[in-house]
PDB file of C-alpha atoms in Angstrom:
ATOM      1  CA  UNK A  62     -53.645 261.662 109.719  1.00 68.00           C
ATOM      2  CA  UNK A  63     -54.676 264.955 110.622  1.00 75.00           C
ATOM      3  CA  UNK A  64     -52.354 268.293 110.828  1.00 78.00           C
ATOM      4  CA  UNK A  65     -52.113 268.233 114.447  1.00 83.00           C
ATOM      5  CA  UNK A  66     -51.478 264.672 114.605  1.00 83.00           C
ATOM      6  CA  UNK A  67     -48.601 265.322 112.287  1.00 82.00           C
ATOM      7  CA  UNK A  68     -46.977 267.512 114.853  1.00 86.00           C
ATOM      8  CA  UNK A  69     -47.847 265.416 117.849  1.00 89.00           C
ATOM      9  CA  UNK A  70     -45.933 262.854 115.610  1.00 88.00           C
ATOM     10  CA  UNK A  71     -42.856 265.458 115.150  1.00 87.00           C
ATOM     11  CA  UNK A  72     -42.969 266.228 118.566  1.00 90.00           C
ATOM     12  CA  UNK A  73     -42.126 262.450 119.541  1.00 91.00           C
ATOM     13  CA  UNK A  74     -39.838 261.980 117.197  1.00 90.00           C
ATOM     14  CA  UNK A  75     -37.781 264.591 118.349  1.00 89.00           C
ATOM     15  CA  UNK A  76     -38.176 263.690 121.875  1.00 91.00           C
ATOM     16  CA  UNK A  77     -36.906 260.038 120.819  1.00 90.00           C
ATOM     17  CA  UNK A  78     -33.925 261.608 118.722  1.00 89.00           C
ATOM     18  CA  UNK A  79     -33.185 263.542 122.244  1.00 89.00           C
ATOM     19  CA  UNK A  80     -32.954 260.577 124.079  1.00 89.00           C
ATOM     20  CA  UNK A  81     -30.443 259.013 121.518  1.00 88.00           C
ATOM     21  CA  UNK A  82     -28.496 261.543 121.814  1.00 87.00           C
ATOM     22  CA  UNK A  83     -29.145 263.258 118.492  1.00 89.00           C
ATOM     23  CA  UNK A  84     -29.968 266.740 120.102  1.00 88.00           C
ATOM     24  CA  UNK A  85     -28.636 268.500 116.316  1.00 88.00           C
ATOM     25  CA  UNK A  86     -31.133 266.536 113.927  1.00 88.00           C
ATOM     26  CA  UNK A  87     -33.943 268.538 112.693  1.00 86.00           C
ATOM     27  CA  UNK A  88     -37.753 267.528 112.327  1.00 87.00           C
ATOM     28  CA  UNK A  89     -38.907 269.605 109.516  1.00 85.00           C
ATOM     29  CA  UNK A  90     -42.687 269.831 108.546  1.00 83.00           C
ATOM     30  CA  UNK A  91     -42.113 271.123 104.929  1.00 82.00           C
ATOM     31  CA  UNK A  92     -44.812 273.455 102.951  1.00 79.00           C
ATOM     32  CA  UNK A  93     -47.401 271.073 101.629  1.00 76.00           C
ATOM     33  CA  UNK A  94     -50.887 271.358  99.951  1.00 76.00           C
ATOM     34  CA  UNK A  95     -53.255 270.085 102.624  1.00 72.00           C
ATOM     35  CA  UNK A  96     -57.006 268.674 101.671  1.00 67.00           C
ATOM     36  CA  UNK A  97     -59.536 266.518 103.657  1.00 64.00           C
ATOM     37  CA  UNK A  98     -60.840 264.946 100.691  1.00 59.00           C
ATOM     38  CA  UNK A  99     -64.382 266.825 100.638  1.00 64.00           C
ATOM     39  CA  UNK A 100     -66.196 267.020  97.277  1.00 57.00           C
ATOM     40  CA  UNK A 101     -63.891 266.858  94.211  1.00 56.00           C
ATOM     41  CA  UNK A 102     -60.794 266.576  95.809  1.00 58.00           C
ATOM     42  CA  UNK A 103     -58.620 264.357  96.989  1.00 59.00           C
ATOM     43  CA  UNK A 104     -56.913 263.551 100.199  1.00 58.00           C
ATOM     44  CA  UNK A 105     -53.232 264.193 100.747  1.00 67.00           C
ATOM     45  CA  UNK A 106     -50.605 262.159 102.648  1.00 75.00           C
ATOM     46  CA  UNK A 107     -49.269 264.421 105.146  1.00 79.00           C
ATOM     47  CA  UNK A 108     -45.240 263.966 105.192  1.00 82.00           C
ATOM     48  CA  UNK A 109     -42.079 265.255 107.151  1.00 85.00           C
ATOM     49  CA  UNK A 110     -38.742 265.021 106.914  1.00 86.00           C
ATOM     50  CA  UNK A 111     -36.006 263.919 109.479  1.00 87.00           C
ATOM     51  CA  UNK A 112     -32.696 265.832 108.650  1.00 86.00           C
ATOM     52  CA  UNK A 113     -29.575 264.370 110.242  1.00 87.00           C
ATOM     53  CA  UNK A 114     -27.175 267.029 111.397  1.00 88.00           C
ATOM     54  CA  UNK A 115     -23.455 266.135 110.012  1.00 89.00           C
ATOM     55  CA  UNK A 116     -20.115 268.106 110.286  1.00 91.00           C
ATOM     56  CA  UNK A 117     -19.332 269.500 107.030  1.00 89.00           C
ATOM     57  CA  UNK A 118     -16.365 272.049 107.887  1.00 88.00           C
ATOM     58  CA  UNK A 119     -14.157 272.704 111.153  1.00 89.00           C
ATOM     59  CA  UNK A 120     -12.721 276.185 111.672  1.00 86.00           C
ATOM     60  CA  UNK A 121     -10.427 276.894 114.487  1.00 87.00           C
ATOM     61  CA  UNK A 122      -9.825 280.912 115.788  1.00 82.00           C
ATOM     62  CA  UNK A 123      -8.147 281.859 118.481  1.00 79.00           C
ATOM     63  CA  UNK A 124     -10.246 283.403 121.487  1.00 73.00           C
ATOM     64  CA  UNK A 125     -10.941 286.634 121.340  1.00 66.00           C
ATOM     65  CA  UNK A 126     -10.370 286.872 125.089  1.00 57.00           C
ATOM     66  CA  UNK A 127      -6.904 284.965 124.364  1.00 54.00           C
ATOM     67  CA  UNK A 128      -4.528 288.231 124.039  1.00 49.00           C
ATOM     68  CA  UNK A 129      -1.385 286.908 122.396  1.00 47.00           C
ATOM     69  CA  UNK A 130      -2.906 284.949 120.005  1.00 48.00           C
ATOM     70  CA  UNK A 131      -5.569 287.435 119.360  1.00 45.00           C
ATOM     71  CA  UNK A 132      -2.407 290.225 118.830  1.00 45.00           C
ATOM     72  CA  UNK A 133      -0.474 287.789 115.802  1.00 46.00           C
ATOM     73  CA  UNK A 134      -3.770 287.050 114.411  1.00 47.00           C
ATOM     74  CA  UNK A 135      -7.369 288.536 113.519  1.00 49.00           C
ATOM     75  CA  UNK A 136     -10.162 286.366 112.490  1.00 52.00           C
ATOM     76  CA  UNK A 137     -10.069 287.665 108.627  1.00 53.00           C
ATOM     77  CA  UNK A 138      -6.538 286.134 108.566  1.00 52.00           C
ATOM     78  CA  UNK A 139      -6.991 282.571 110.669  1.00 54.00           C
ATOM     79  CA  UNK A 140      -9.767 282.287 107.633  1.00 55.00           C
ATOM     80  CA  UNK A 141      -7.142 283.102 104.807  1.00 55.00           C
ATOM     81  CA  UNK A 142      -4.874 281.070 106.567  1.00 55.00           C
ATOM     82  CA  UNK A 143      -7.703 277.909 106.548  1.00 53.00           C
ATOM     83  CA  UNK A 144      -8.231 278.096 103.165  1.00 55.00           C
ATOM     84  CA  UNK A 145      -4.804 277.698 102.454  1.00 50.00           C
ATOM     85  CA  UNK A 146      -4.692 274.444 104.667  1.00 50.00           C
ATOM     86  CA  UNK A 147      -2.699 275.830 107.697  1.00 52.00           C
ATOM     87  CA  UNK A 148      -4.076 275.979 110.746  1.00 63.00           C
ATOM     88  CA  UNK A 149      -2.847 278.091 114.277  1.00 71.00           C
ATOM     89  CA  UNK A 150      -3.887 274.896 116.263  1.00 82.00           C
ATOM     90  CA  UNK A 151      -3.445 272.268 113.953  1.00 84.00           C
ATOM     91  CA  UNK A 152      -3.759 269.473 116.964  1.00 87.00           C
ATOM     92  CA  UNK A 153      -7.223 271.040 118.080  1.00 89.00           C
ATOM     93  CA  UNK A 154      -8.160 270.684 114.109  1.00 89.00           C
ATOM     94  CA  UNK A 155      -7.232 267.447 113.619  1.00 89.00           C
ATOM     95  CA  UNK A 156      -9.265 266.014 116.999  1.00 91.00           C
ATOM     96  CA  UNK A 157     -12.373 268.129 115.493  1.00 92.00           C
ATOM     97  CA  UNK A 158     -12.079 266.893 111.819  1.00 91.00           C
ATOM     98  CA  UNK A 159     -12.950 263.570 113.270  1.00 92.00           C
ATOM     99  CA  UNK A 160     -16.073 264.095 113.677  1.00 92.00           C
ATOM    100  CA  UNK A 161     -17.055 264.619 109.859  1.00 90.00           C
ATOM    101  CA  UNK A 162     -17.097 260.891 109.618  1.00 87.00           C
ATOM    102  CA  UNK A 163     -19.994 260.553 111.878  1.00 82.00           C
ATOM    103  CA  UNK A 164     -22.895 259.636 110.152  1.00 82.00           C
ATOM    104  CA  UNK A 165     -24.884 261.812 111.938  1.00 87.00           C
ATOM    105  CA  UNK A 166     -23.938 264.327 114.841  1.00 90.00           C
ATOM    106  CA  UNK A 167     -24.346 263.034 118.850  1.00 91.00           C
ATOM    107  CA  UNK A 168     -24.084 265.181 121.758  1.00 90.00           C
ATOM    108  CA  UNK A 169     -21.613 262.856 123.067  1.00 92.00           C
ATOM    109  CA  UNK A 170     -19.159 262.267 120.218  1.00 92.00           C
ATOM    110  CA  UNK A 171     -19.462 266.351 120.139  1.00 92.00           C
ATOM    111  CA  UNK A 172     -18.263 266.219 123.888  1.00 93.00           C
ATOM    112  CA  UNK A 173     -15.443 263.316 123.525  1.00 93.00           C
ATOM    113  CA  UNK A 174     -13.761 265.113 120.750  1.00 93.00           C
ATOM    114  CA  UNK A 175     -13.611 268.234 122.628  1.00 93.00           C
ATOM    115  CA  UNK A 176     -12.624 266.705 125.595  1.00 92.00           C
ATOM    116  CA  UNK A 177      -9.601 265.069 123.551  1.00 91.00           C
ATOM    117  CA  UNK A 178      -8.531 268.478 122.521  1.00 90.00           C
ATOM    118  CA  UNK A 179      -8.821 269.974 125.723  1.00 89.00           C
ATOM    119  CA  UNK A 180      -6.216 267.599 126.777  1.00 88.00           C
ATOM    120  CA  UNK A 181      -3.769 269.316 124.825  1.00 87.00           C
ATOM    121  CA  UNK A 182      -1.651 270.990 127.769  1.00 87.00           C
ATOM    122  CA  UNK A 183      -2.896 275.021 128.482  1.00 85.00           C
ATOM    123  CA  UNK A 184      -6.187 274.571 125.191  1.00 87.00           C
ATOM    124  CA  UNK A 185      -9.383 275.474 126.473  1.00 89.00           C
ATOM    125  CA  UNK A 186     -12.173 274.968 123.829  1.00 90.00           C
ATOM    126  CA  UNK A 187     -15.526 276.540 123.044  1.00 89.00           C
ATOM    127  CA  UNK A 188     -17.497 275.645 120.300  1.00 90.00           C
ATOM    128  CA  UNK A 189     -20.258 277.021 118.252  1.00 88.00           C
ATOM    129  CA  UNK A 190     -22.407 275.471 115.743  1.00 88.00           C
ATOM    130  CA  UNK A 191     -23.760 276.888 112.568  1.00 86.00           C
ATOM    131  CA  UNK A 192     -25.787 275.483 109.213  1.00 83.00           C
ATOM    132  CA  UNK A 193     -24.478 275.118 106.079  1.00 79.00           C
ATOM    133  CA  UNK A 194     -26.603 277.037 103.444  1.00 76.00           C
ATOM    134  CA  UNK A 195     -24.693 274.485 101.027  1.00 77.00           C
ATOM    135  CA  UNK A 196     -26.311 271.110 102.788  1.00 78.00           C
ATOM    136  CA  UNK A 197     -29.383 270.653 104.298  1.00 78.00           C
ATOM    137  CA  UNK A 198     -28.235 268.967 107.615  1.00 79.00           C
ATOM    138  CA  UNK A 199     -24.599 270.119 107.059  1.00 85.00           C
ATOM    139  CA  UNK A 200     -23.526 271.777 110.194  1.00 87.00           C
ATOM    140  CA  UNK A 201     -20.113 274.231 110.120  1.00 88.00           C
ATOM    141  CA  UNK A 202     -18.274 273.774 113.593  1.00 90.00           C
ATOM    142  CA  UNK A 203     -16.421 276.899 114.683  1.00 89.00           C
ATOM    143  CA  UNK A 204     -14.032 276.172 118.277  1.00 89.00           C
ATOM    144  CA  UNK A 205     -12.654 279.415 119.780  1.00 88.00           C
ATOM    145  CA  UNK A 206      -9.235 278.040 121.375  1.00 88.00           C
ATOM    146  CA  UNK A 207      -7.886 279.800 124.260  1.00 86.00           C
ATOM    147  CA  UNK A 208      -4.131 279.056 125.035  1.00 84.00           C
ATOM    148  CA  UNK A 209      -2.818 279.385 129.107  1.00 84.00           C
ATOM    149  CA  UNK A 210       0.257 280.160 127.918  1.00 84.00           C
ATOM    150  CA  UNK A 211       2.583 279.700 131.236  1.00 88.00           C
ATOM    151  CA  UNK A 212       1.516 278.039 134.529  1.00 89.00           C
ATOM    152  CA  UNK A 213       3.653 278.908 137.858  1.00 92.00           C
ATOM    153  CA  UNK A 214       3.869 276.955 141.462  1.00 91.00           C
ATOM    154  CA  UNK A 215       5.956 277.239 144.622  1.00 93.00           C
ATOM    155  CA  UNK A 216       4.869 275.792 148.177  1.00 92.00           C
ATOM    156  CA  UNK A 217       6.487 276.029 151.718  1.00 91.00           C
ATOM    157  CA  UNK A 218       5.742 272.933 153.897  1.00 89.00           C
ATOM    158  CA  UNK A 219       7.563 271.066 156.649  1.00 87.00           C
ATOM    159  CA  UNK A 220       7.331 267.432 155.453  1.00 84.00           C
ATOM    160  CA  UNK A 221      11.001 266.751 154.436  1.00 83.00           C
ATOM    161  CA  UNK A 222      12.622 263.768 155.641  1.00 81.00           C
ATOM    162  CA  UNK A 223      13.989 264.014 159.455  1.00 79.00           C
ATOM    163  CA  UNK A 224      17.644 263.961 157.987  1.00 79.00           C
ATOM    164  CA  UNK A 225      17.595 266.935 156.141  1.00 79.00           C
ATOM    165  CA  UNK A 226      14.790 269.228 158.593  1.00 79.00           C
ATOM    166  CA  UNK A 227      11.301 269.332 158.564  1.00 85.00           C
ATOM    167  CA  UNK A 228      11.166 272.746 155.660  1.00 87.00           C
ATOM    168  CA  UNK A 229      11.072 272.098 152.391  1.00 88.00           C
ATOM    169  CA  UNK A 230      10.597 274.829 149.315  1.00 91.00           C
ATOM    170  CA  UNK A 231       9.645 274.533 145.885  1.00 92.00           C
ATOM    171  CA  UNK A 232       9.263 276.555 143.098  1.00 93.00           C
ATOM    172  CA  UNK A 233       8.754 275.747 139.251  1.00 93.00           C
ATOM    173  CA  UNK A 234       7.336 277.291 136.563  1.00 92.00           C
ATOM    174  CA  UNK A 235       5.669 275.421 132.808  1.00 90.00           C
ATOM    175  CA  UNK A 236       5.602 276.731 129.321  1.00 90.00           C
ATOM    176  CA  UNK A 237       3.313 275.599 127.057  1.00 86.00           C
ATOM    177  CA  UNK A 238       3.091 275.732 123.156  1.00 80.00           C
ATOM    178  CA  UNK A 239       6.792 277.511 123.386  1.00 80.00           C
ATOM    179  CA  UNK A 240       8.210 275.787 120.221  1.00 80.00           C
ATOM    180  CA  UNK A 241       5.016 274.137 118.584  1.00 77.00           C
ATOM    181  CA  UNK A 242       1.710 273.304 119.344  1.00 76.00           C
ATOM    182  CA  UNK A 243       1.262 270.854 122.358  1.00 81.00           C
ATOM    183  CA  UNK A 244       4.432 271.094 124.089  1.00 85.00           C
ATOM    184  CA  UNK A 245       5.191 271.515 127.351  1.00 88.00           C
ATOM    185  CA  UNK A 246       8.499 272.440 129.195  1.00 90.00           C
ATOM    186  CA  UNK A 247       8.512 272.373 132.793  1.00 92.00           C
ATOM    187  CA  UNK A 248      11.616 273.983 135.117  1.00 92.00           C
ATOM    188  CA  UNK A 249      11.127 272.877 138.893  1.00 92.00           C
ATOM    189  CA  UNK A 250      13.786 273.471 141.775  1.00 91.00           C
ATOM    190  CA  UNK A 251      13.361 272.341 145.431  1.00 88.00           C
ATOM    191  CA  UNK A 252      15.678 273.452 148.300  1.00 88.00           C
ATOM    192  CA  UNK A 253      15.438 272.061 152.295  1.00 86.00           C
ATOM    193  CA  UNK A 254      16.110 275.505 154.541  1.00 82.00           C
ATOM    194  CA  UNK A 255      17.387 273.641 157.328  1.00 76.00           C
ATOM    195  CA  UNK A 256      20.346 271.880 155.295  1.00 73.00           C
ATOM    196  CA  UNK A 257      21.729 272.871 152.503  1.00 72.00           C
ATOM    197  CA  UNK A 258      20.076 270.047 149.874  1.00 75.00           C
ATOM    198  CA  UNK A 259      18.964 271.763 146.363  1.00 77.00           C
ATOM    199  CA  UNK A 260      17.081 269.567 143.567  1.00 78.00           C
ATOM    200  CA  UNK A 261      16.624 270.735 140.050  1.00 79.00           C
ATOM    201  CA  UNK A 262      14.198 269.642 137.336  1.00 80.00           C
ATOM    202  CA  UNK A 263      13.700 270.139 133.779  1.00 82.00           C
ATOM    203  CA  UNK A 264      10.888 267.868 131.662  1.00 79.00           C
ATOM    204  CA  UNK A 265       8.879 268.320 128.841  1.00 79.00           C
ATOM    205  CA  UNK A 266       6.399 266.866 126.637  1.00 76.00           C
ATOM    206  CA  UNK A 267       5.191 267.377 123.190  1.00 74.00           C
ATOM    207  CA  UNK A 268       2.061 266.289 120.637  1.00 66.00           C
ATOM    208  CA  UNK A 269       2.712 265.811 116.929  1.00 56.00           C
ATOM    209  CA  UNK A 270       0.495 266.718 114.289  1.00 49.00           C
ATOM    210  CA  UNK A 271       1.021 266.479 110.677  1.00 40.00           C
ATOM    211  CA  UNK A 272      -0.322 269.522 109.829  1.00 41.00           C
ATOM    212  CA  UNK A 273       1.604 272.727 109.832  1.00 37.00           C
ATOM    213  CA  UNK A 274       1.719 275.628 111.844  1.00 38.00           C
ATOM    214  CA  UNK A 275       0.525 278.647 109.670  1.00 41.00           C
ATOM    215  CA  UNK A 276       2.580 280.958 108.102  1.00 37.00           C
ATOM    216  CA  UNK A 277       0.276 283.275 106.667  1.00 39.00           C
ATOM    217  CA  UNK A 278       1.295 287.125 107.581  1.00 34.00           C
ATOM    218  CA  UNK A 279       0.084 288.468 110.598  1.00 35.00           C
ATOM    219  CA  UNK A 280      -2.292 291.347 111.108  1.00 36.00           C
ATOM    220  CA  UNK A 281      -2.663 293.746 114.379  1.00 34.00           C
ATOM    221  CA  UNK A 282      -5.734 293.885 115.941  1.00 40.00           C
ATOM    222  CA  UNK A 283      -8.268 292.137 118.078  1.00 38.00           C
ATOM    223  CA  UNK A 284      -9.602 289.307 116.898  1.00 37.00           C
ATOM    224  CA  UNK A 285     -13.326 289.631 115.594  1.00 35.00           C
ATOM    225  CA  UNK A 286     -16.088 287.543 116.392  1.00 35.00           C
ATOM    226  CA  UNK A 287     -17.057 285.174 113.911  1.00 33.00           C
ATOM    227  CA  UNK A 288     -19.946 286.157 111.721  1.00 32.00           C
ATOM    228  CA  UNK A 289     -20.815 281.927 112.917  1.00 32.00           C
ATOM    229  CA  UNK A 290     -22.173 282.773 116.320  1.00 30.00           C
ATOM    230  CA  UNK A 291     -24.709 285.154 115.029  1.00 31.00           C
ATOM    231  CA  UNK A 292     -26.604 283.498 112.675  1.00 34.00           C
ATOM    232  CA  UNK A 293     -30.333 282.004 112.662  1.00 34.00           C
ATOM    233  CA  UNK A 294     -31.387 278.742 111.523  1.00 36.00           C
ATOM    234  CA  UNK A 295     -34.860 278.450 108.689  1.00 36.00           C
ATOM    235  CA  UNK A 296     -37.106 275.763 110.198  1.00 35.00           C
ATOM    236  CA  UNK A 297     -38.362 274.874 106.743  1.00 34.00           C
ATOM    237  CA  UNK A 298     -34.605 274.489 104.522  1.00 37.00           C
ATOM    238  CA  UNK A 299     -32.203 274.326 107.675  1.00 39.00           C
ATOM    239  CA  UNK A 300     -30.262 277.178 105.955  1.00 41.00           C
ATOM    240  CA  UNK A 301     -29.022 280.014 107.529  1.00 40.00           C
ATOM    241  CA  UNK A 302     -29.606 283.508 107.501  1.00 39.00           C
ATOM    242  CA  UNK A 303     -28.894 286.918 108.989  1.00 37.00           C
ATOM    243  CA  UNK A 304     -30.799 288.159 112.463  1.00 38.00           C
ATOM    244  CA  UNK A 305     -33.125 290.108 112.320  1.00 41.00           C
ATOM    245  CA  UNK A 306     -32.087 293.794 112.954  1.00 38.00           C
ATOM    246  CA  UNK A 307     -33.426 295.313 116.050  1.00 38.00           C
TER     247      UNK A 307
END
C-alpha cells in the first residue's frame, strides 16, 4: 500500500464512521518510518489508528448570557464547586453523565441526552466539546445552561360559554427552579367580563435528583468563558493545546 492509498483509505473510513453516526472518532495517520523496499532496505507496513471518542468528564456552568445565575456564580467557583461533587444543575448533570457509558460517542446519543435535559422546565442547553490531554479519545463535555427563570400569559377572547357571555380573560404567570432545580409553580386566574364568574389556579411540578444543590460560597462577577471552548485539537495524539496567538 502506498502513502496516498493510506489516506484514500482514512478518508473512507471516516466517511463510513460519518454515516454511523460516529462524527467524534478520529482517523489518525501516526509518524511512521516509510520505505519502498529499494536496495538494502526493507518495506514497511503502512498503519493507522481509529480512536473512538468517549466522554470522560461532564462540567455544567451557567450561561454567561444567563444574568442571575451568572451574578451568584463565576466559572472559577462552579469548578471548585465540581470538584467538590455539587453541582448548580445537578438534573442537567445527571442526564449528561449518562453518556460516559457509551462505548464510543454518537451524534445522536449526544442529541437525546440533551434533549432529555432540555426538558427540564425553563433549561436551555449548549454544549461544547473538548479533548482530554489525559486519554487519547477521551472527550471533556462542557454544557452552558441557561435558566428562563419566570414565564407570563394573559389572553382576551370571546369564546366563553353562552351562559356566562361571550368575553373571557386570563392571566397567569410560572416560576421555575423557585425552590430546587426542576420545579415549576404555576398561578393562573380567569374571569368572564360579562358575569361575574372568577376561576383560580395554582399547580406545580417538580424533578428529583439525588445530587445536591451546591453550597459552595458565591463570588460577584460575570461568569467567564470556559478556557474549553478555545482550545485546538493535535491530529497526531488527539491532545489538546492552546491557539495559536494572533
Amino acid at each position: 500500500m502506498t502513502v496516498a492509498e493510506l489516506f484514500r483509505l482514512s478518508d473512507i473510513l471516516k466517511q463510513v464512521m460519518r454515516e454511523q453516526g460516529h462524527d467524534f472518532n478520529l482517523v489518525v495517520i501516526p509518524e511512521q518510518e516509510v520505505s519502498d523496499g529499494s536496495g538494502d532496505e526493507k518495506a514497511t507496513d503502512l498503519h493507522l489508528t481509529i480512536v473512538n471518542a468517549t466522554v470522560r468528564d461532564v462540567v455544567v456552568l451557567p450561561s454567561p448570557g444567563n444574568k442571575a445565575a451568572s451574578d451568584r456564580r463565576s466559572a472559577a467557583v462552579a469548578e471548585r464547586c465540581r470538584l467538590k461533587g455539587v453541582s448548580d444543575f445537578p438534573l442537567v448533570e445527571s442526564y449528561l453523565n449518562q453518556l460516559k457509558s457509551e462505548g464510543s460517542l454518537t451524534t445522536a446519543a449526544l442529541e437525546r441526552q440533551i434533549l432529555l435535559a432540555e426538558d427540564i422546565p425553563g433549561v436551555s442547553v449548549e454544549v461544547f466539546l473538548r479533548p482530554d490531554c489525559d486519554e487519547v479519545g477521551g472527550t471533556q463535555l462542557v454544557a452552558s445552561v441557561t435558566v428562563d427563570e419566570r414565564e407570563y400569559q394573559a389572553s382576551l377572547d370571546n369564546r366563553a360559554s353562552k351562559f356566562t357571555g361571550p368575553m373571557e380573560a386570563t392571566a397567569g404567570v410560572r416560576f421555575r427552579s423557585l425552590i430546587t432545580q426542576g420545579d415549576e409553580i404555576g398561578l393562573t386566574a380567569y374571569n368572564t367580563l360579562n358575569r361575574e364568574q372568577v376561576f383560580g389556579l395554582i399547580d406545580g411540578s417538580t424533578a428529583r435528583s439525588e445530587r445536591p444543590a451546591c453550597g459552595c460560597a458565591a463570588a460577584s462577577g460575570p461568569a467567564a468563558p470556559s478556557p474549553a471552548i478555545s482550545c485546538a485539537m493535535s491530529a497526531t495524539t488527539g491532545c489538546c493545546s492552546p491557539p495559536a496567538s494572533g
